[in-house]
mmCIF file of C-alpha atoms and ligand atoms in Angstrom:
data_model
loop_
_atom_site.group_PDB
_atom_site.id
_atom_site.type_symbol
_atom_site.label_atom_id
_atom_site.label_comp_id
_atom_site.label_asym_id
_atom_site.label_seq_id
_atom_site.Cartn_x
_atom_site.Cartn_y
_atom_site.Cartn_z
ATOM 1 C CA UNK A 1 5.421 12.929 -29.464
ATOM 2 C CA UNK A 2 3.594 14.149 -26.214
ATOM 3 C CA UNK A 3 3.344 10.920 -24.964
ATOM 4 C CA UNK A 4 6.983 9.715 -25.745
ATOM 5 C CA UNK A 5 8.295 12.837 -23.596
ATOM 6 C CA UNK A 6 6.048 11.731 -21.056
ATOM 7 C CA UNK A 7 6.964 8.415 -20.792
ATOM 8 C CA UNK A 8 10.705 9.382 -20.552
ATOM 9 C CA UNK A 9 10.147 11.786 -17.784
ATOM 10 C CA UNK A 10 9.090 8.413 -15.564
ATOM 11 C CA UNK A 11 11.721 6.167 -17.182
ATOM 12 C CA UNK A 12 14.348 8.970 -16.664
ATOM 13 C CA UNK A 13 13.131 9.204 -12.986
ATOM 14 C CA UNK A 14 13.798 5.269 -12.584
ATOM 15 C CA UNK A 15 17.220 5.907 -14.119
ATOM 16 C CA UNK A 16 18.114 8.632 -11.770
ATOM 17 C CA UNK A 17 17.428 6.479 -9.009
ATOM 18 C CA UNK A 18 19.096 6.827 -5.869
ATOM 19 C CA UNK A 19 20.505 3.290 -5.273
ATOM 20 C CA UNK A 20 22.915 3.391 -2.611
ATOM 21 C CA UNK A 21 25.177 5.581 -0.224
ATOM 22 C CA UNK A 22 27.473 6.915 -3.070
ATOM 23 C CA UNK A 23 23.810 8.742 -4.843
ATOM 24 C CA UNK A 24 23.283 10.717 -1.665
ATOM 25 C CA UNK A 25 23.885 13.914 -1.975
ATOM 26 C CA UNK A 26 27.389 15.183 0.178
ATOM 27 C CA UNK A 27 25.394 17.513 2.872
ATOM 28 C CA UNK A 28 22.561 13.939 3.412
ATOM 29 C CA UNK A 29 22.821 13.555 7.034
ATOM 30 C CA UNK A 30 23.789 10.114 7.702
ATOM 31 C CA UNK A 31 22.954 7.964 10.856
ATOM 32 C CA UNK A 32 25.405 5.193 12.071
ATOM 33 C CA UNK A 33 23.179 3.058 11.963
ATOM 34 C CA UNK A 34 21.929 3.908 8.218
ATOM 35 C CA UNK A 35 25.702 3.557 6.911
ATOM 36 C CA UNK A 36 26.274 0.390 8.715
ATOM 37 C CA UNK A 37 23.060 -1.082 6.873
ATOM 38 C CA UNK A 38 24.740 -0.258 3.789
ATOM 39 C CA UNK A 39 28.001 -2.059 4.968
ATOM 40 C CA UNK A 40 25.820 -5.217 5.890
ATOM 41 C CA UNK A 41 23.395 -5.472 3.212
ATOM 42 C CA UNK A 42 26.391 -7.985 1.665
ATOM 43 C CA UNK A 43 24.969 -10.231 4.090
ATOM 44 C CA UNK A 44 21.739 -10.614 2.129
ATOM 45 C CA UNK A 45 18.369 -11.370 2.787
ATOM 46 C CA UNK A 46 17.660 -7.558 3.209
ATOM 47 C CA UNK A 47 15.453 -5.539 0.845
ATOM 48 C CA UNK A 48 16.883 -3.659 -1.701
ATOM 49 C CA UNK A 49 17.350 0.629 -1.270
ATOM 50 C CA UNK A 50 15.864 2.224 -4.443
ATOM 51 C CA UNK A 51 14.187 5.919 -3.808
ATOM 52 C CA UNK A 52 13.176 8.282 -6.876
ATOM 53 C CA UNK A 53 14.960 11.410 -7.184
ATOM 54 C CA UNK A 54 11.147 13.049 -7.254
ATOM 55 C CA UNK A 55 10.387 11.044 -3.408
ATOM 56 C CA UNK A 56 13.884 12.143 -1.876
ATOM 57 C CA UNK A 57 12.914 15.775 -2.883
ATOM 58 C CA UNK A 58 9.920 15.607 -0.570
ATOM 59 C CA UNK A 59 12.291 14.641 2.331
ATOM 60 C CA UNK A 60 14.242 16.594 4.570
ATOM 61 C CA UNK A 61 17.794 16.209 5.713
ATOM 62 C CA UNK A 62 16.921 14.941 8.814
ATOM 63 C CA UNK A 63 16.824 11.343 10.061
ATOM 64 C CA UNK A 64 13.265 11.594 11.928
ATOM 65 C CA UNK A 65 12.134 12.980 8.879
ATOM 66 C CA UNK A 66 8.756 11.249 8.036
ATOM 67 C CA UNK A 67 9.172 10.523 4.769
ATOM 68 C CA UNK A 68 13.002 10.310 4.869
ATOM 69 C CA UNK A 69 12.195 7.103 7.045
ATOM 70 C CA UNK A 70 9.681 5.496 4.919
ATOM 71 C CA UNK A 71 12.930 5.059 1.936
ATOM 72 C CA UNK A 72 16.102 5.500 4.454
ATOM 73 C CA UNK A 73 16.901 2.037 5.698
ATOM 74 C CA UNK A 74 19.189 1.597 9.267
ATOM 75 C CA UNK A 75 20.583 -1.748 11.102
ATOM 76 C CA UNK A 76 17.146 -1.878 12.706
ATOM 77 C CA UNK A 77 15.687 -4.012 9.580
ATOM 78 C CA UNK A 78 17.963 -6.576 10.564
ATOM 79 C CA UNK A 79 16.632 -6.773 14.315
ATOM 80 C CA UNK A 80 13.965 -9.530 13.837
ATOM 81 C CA UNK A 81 11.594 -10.591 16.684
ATOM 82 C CA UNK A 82 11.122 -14.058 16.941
ATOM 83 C CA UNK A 83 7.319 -13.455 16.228
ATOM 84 C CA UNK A 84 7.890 -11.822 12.871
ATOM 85 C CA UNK A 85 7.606 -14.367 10.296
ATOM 86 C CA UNK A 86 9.018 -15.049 6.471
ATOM 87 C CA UNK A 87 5.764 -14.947 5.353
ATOM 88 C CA UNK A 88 3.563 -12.650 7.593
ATOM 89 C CA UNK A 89 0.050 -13.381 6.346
ATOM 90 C CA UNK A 90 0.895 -16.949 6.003
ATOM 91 C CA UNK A 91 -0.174 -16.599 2.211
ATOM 92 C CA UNK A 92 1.920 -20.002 1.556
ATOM 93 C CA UNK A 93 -1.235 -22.029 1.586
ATOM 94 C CA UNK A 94 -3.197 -20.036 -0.062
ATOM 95 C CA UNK A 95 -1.398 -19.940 -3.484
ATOM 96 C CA UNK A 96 -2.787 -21.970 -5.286
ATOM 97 C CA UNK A 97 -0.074 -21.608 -8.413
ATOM 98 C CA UNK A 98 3.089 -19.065 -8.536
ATOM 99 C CA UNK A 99 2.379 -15.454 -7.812
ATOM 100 C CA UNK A 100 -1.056 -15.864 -7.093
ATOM 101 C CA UNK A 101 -3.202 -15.858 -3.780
ATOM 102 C CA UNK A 102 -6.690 -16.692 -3.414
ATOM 103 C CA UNK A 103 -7.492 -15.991 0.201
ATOM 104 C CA UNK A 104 -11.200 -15.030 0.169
ATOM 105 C CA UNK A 105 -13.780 -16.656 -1.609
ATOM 106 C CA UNK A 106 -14.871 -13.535 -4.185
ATOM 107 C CA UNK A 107 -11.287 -12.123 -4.895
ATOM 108 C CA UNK A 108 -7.856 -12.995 -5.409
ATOM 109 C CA UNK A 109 -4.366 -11.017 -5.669
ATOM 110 C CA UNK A 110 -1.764 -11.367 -8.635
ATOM 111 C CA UNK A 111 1.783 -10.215 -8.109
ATOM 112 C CA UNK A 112 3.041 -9.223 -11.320
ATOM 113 C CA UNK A 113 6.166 -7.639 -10.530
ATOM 114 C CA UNK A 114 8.592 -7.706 -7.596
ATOM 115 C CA UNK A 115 10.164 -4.543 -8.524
ATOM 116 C CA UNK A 116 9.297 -0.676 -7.084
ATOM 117 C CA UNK A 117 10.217 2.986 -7.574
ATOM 118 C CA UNK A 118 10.815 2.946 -4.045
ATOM 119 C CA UNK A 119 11.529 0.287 -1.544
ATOM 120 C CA UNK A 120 9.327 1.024 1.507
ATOM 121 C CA UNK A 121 11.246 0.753 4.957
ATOM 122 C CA UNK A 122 7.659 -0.738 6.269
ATOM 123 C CA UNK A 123 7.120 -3.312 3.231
ATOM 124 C CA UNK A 124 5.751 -6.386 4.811
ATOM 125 C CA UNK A 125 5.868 -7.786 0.973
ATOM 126 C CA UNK A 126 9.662 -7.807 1.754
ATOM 127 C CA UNK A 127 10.487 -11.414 1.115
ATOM 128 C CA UNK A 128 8.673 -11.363 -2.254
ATOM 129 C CA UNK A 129 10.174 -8.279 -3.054
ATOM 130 C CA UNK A 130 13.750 -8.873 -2.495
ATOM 131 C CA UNK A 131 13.813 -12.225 -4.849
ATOM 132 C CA UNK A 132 14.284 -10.406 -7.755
ATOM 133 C CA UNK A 133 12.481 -12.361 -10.129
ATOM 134 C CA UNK A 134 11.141 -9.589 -12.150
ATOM 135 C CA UNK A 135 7.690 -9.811 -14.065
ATOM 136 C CA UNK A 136 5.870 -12.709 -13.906
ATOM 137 C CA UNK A 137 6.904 -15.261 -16.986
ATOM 138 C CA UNK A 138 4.147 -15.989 -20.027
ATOM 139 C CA UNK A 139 4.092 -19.736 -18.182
ATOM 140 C CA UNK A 140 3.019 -17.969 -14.986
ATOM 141 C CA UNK A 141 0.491 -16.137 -16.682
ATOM 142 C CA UNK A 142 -1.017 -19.011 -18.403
ATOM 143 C CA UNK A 143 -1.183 -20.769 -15.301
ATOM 144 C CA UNK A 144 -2.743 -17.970 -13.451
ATOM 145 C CA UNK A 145 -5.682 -17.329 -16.535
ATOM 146 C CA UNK A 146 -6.125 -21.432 -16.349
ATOM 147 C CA UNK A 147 -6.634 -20.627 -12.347
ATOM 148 C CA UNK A 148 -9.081 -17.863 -12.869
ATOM 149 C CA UNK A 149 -11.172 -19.731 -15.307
ATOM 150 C CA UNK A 150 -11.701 -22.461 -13.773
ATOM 151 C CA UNK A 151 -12.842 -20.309 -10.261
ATOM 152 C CA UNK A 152 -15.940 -18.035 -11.402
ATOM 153 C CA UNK A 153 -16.131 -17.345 -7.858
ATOM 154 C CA UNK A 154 -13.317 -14.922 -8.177
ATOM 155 C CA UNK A 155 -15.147 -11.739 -9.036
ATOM 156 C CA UNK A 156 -12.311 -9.211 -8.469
ATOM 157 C CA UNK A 157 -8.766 -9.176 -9.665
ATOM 158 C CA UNK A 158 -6.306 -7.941 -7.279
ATOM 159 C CA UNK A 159 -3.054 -6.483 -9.113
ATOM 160 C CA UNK A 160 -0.005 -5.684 -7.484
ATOM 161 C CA UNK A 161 3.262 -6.719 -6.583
ATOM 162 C CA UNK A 162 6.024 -5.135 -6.187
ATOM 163 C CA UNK A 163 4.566 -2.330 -7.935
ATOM 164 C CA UNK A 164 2.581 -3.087 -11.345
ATOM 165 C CA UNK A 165 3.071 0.253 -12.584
ATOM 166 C CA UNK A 166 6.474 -1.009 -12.711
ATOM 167 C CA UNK A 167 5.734 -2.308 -15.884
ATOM 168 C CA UNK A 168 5.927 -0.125 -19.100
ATOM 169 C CA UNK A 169 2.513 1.012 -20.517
ATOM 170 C CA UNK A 170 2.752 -2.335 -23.335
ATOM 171 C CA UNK A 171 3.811 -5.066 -20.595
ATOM 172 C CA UNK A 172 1.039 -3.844 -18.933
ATOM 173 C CA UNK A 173 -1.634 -4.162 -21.759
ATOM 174 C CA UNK A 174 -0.601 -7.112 -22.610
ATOM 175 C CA UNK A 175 -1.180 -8.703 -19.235
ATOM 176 C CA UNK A 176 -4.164 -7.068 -18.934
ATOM 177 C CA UNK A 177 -5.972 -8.111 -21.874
ATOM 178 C CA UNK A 178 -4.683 -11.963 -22.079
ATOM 179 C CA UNK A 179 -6.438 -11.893 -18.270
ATOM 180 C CA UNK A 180 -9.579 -9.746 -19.209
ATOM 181 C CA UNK A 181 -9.830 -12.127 -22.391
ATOM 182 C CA UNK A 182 -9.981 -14.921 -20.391
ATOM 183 C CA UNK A 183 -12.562 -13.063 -17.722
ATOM 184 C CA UNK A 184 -14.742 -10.656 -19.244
ATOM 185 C CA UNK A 185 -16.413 -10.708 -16.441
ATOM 186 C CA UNK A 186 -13.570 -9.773 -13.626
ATOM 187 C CA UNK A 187 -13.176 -5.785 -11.871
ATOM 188 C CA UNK A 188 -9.875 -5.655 -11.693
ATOM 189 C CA UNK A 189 -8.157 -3.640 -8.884
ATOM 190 C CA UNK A 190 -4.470 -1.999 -9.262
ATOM 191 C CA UNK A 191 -2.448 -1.536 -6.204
ATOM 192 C CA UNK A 192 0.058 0.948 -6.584
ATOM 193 C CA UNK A 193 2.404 3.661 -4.854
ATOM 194 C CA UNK A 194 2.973 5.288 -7.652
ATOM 195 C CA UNK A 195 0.493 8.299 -7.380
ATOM 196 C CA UNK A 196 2.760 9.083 -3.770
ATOM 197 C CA UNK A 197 6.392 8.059 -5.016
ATOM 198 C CA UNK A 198 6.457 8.126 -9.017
ATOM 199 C CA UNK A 199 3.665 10.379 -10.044
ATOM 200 C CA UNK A 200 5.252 10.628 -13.589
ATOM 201 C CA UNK A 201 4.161 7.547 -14.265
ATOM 202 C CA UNK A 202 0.570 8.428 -14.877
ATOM 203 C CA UNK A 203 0.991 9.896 -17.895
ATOM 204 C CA UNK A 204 -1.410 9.316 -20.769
ATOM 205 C CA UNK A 205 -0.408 6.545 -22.453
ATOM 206 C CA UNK A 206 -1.108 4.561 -18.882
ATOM 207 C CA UNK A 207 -4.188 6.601 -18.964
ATOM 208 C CA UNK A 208 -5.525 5.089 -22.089
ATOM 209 C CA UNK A 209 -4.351 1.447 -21.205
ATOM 210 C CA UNK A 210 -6.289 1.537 -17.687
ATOM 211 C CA UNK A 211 -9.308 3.203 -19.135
ATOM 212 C CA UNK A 212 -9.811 0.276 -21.978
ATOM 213 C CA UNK A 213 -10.308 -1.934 -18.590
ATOM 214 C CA UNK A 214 -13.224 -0.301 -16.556
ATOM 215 C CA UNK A 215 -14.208 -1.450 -14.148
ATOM 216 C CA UNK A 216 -10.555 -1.081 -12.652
ATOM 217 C CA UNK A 217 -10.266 0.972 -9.364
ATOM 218 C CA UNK A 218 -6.676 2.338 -8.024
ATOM 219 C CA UNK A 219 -5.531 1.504 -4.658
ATOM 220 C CA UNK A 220 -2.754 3.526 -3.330
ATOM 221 C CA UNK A 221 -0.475 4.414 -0.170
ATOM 222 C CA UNK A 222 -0.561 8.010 0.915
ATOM 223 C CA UNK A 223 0.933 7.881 4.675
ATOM 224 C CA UNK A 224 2.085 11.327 5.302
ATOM 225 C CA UNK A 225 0.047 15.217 4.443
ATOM 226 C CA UNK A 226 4.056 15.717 2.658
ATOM 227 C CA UNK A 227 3.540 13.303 0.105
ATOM 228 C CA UNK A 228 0.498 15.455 -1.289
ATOM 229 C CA UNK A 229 1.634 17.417 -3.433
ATOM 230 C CA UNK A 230 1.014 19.455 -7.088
ATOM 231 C CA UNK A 231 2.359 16.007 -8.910
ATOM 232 C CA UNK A 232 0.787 13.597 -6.906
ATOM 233 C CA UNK A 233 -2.471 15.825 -6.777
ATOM 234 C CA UNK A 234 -2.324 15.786 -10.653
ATOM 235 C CA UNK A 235 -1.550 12.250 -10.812
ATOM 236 C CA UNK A 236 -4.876 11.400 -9.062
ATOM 237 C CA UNK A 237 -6.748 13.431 -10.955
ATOM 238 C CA UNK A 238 -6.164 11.894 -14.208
ATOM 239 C CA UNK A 239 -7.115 8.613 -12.629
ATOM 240 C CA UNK A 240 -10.248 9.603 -11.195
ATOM 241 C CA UNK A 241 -11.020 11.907 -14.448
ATOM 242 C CA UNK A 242 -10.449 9.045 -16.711
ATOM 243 C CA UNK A 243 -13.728 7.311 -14.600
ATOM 244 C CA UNK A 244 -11.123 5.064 -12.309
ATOM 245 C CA UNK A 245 -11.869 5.325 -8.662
ATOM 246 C CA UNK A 246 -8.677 5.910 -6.047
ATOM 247 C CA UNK A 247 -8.542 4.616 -2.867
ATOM 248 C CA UNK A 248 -5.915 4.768 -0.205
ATOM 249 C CA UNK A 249 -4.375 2.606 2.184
ATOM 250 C CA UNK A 250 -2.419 3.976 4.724
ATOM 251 C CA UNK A 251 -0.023 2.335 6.814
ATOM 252 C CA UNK A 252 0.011 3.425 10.725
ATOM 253 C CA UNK A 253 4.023 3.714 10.642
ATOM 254 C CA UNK A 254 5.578 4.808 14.109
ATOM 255 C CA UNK A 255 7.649 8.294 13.647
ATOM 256 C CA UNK A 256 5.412 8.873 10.300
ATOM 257 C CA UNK A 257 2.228 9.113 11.180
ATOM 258 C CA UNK A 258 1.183 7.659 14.990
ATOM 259 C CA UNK A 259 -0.633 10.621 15.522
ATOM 260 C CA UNK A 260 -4.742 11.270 15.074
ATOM 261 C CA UNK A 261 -3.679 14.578 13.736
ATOM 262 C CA UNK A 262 -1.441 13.976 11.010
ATOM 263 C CA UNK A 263 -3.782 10.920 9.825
ATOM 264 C CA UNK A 264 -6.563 13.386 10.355
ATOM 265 C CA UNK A 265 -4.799 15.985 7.675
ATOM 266 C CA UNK A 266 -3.999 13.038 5.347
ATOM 267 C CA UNK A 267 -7.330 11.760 5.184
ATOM 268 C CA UNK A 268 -9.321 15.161 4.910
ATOM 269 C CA UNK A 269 -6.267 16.468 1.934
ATOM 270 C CA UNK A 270 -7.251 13.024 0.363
ATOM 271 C CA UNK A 271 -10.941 13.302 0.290
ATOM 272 C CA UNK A 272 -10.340 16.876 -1.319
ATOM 273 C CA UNK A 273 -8.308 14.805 -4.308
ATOM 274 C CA UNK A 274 -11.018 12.448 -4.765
ATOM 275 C CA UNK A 275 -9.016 9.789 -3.154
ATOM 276 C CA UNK A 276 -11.339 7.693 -0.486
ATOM 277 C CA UNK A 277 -9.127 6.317 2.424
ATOM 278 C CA UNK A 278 -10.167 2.633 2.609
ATOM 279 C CA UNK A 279 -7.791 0.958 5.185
ATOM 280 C CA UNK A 280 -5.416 2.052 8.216
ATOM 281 C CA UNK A 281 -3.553 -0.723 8.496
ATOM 282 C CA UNK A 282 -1.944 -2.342 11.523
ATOM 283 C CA UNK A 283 1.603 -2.671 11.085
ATOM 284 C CA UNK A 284 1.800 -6.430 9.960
ATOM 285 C CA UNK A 285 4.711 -8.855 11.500
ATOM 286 C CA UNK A 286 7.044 -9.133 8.364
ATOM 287 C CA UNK A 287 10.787 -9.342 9.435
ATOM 288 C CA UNK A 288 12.965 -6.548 10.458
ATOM 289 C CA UNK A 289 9.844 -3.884 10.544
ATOM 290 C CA UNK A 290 9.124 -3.910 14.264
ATOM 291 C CA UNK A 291 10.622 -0.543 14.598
ATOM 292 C CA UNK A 292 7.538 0.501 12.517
ATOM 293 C CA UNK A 293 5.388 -1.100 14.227
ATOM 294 C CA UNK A 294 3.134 0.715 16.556
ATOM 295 C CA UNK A 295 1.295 -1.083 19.768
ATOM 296 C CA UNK A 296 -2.149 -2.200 19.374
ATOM 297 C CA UNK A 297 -3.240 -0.551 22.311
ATOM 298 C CA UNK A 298 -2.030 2.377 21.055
ATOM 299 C CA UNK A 299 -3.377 2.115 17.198
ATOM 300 C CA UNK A 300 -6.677 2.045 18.678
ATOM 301 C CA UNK A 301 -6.884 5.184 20.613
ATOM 302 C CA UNK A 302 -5.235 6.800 17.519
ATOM 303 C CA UNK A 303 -8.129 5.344 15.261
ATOM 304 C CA UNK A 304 -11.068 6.079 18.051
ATOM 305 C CA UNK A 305 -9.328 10.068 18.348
ATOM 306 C CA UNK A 306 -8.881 10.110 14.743
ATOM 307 C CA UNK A 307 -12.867 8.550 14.290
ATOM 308 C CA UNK A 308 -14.152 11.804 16.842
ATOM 309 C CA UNK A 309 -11.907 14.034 14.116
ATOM 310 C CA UNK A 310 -13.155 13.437 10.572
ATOM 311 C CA UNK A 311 -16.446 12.804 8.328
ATOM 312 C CA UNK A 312 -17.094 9.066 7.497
ATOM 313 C CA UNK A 313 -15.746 9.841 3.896
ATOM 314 C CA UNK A 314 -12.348 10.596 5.503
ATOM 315 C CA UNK A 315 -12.614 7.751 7.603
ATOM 316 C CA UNK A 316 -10.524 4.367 6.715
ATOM 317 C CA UNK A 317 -11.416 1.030 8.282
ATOM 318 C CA UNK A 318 -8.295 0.645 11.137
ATOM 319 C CA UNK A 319 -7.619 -2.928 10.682
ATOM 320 C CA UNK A 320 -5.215 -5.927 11.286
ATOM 321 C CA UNK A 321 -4.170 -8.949 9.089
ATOM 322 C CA UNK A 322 -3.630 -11.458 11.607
ATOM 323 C CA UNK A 323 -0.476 -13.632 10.747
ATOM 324 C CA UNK A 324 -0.456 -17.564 9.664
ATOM 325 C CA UNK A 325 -3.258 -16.510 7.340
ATOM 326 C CA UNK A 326 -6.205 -15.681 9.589
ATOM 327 C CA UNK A 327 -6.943 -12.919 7.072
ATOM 328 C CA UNK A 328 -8.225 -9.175 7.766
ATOM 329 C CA UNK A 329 -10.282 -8.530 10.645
ATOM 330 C CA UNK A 330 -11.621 -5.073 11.120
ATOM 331 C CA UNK A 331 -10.490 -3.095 15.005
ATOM 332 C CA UNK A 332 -12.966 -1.228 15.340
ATOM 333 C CA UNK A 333 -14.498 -0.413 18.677
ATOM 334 C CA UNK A 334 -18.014 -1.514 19.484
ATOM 335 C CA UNK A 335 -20.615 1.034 20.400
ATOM 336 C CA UNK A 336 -23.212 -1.688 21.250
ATOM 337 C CA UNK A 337 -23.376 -2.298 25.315
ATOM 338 C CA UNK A 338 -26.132 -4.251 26.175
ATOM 339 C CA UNK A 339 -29.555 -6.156 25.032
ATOM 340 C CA UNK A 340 -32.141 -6.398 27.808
ATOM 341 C CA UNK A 341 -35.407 -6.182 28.069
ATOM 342 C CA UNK A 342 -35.832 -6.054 24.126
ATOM 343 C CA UNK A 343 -33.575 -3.366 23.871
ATOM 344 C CA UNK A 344 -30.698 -2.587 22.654
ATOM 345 C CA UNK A 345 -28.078 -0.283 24.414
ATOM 346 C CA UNK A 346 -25.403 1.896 22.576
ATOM 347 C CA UNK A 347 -22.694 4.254 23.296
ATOM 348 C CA UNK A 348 -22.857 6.849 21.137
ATOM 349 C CA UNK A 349 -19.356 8.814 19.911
ATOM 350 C CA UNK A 350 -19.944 11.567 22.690
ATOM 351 C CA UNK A 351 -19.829 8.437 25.488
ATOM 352 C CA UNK A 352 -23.358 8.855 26.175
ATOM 353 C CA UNK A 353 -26.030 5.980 26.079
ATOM 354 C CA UNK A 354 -29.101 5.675 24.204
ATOM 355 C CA UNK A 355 -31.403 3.033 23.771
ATOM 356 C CA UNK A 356 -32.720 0.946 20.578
ATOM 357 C CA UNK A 357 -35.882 -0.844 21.183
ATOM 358 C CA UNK A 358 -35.583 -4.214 18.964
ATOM 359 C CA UNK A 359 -38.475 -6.702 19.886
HETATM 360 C C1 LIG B 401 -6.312 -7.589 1.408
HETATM 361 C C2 LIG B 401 -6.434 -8.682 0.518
HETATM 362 C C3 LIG B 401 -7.499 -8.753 -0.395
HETATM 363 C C4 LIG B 401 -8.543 -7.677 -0.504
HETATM 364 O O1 LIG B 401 -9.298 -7.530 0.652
HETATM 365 P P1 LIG B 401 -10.346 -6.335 0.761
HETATM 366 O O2 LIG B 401 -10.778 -6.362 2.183
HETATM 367 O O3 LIG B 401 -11.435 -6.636 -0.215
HETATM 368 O O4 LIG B 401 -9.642 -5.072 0.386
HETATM 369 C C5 LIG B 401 -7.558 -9.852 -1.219
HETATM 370 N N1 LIG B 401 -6.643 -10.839 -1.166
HETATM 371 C C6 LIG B 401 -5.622 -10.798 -0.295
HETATM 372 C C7 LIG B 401 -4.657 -11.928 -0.259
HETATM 373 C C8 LIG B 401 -5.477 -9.722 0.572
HETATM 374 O O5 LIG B 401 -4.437 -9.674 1.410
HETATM 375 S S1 LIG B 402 5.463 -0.105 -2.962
HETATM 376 FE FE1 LIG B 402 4.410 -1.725 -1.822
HETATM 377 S S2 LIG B 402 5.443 -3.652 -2.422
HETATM 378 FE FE2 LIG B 402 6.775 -1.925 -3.002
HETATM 379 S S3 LIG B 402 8.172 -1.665 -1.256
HETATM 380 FE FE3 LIG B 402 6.438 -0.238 -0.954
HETATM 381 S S4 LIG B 402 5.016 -1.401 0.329
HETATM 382 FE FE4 LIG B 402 6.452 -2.898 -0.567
#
């Protein structure tokens, strides 16, 4: 009975949806720009506006509002730079059958679902998202498992989407043990913003599913301090309770959180929820996000500040995937000067040098 309420409470949250201008509520401050993507979306090709009724709580009625922007989409989306591309990470070539990519040697990523709570302003998944072809098809499946046996090399199992907790707790069992079946052998790895946007949906009948697949780690996207909250805290700590390890990705938005000391309180409020932030990610160049989009330059003086700020659990990995497919590469700065005289020089994080002798 427990878990049927449960489950509701997310399904009623999808249901409740705010899906366009006429679910606002009559006081939502609304921009020109905002309405007149509303008035153009006819035009297609622009991802769909979905936000959860528990997400637009978290927001305030004001259009610089950090997390107002990550769900509130404006005519900038449909501003594309000629260097923003279809397909950003030039993944094309590296699909080896529908919906799944095998980039790097060890691990590959399945997108089982196009569909999410929330729509992300930033989403540089946008043109899979927007295709609407719903959960992957028993074909794809079988086509995918036929993949993964033949390549042992894959070790790790990269699920997402779209959002995979997208899928009721059944869908998602099901997909999980055909693949597992297949690959004992495989840690599989669920990407998901549901902890930040949905945190209903960890209730315990997803609880039980996930924990009949260890090892299976959680990957989320906290972006903003705001989105932490007594829900999303809870949310996380069933995961990690139930033995699966969180980890966050952040992406560095411009007008969310461009600043070393907002990602400095979103990291350290993580770490105290168990959650380990793994990346910062460089905006990537998907279509109509440039407004996001904040100047290398720039990103790296944020990540150098925001490395001075916190402890090395709090710190993520700042780091770019470089479009046509040249994968992720890490942007970190480099504290090693000089070799001479068999030594090595270093700066250290206070800017002073000290020297390594390495014969
Ligand atoms: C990011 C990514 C991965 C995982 O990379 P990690 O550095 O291990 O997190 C795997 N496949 C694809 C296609 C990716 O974009
Ligand atoms: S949850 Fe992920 S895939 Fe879905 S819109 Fe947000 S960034 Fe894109």
């Amino acid at each position: 009975m427990e878990r049927v309420m449960e489950n509701e409470n997310w399904k009623r949250q999808i249901e409740h949806s705010l899906r366009n201008t006429k679910d606002l509520p009559a006081d939502f401050v609304i921009t020109e720009s905002e309405k007149n993507y509303f008035e153009n979306t006819a035009r297609g090709g622009s991802l769909g506006f979905s936000v959860t009724p528990y997400y637009f709580s978290l927001a305030e009625n004001n259009p610089s509002d950090p997390i107002r922007r990550q769900f509130m989409p404006s005519m900038d989306e449909f501003a594309v730079k000629t260097y923003e591309l279809e397909d950003p990470l030039g993944e094309n070539r590296f699909s080896p059958c529908t919906r799944l990519i095998h980039r790097y040697q060890d691990r590959a990523l399945l997108l089982v679902t196009d569909s999410c709570a929330v729509y992300c302003r930033h989403c540089f998944r946008r043109s899979f998202t927007r295709l609407n072809r719903g959960i992957i098809s028993m074909e794809e499946l079988g086509n995918v498992i036929a993949y993964l046996k033949r390549h042992d090399e894959i070790m790790e199992l990269l699920i997402s989407g779209g959002d995979p907790l997208m899928l009721d707790n059944q869908e998602l069992e099901m997909i999980l043990d055909r693949i597992t079946g297949a690959r004992k052998d495989l840690v599989l790895r669920v990407g998901t913003r549901a902890p930040v946007v949905l945190p209903q949906r960890i209730d315990n009948g997803l609880l039980s599913v996930l924990k009949s697949y260890l090892p299976l780690w959680v990957i989320t996207q906290f972006n903003h301090p705001r989105e932490i909250t007594a829900q999303s805290r809870k949310a996380v700590s069933s995961l990690v309770d139930s033995g699966i390890p969180v980890l966050n990705q952040t992406v560095l938005l411009r007008g969310v959180n461009d600043d070393e000391d907002t990602l400095a309180l979103v990291c350290r409020e993580l770490v105290k929820i168990r959650v380990k932030p793994y990346y910062l990610f460089q905006g990537d160049l998907a279509e109509g996000t440039s407004h996001f989009r904040v100047p290398l330059k720039r990103g790296m003086k944020i990540a150098q500040e925001l490395r001075r700020k916190v402890s090395g659990l709090a710190l993520p990995v700042y780091a770019v995937d470089l479009p046509g497919g040249g994968g992720k590469v890490p942007l970190t700065e480099s504290y090693f000067l000089k070799r001479e005289n068999g030594s090595c020089y270093f700066k250290n994080g206070e800017g002073e040098v000290y020297k390594y002798p390495d014969e």
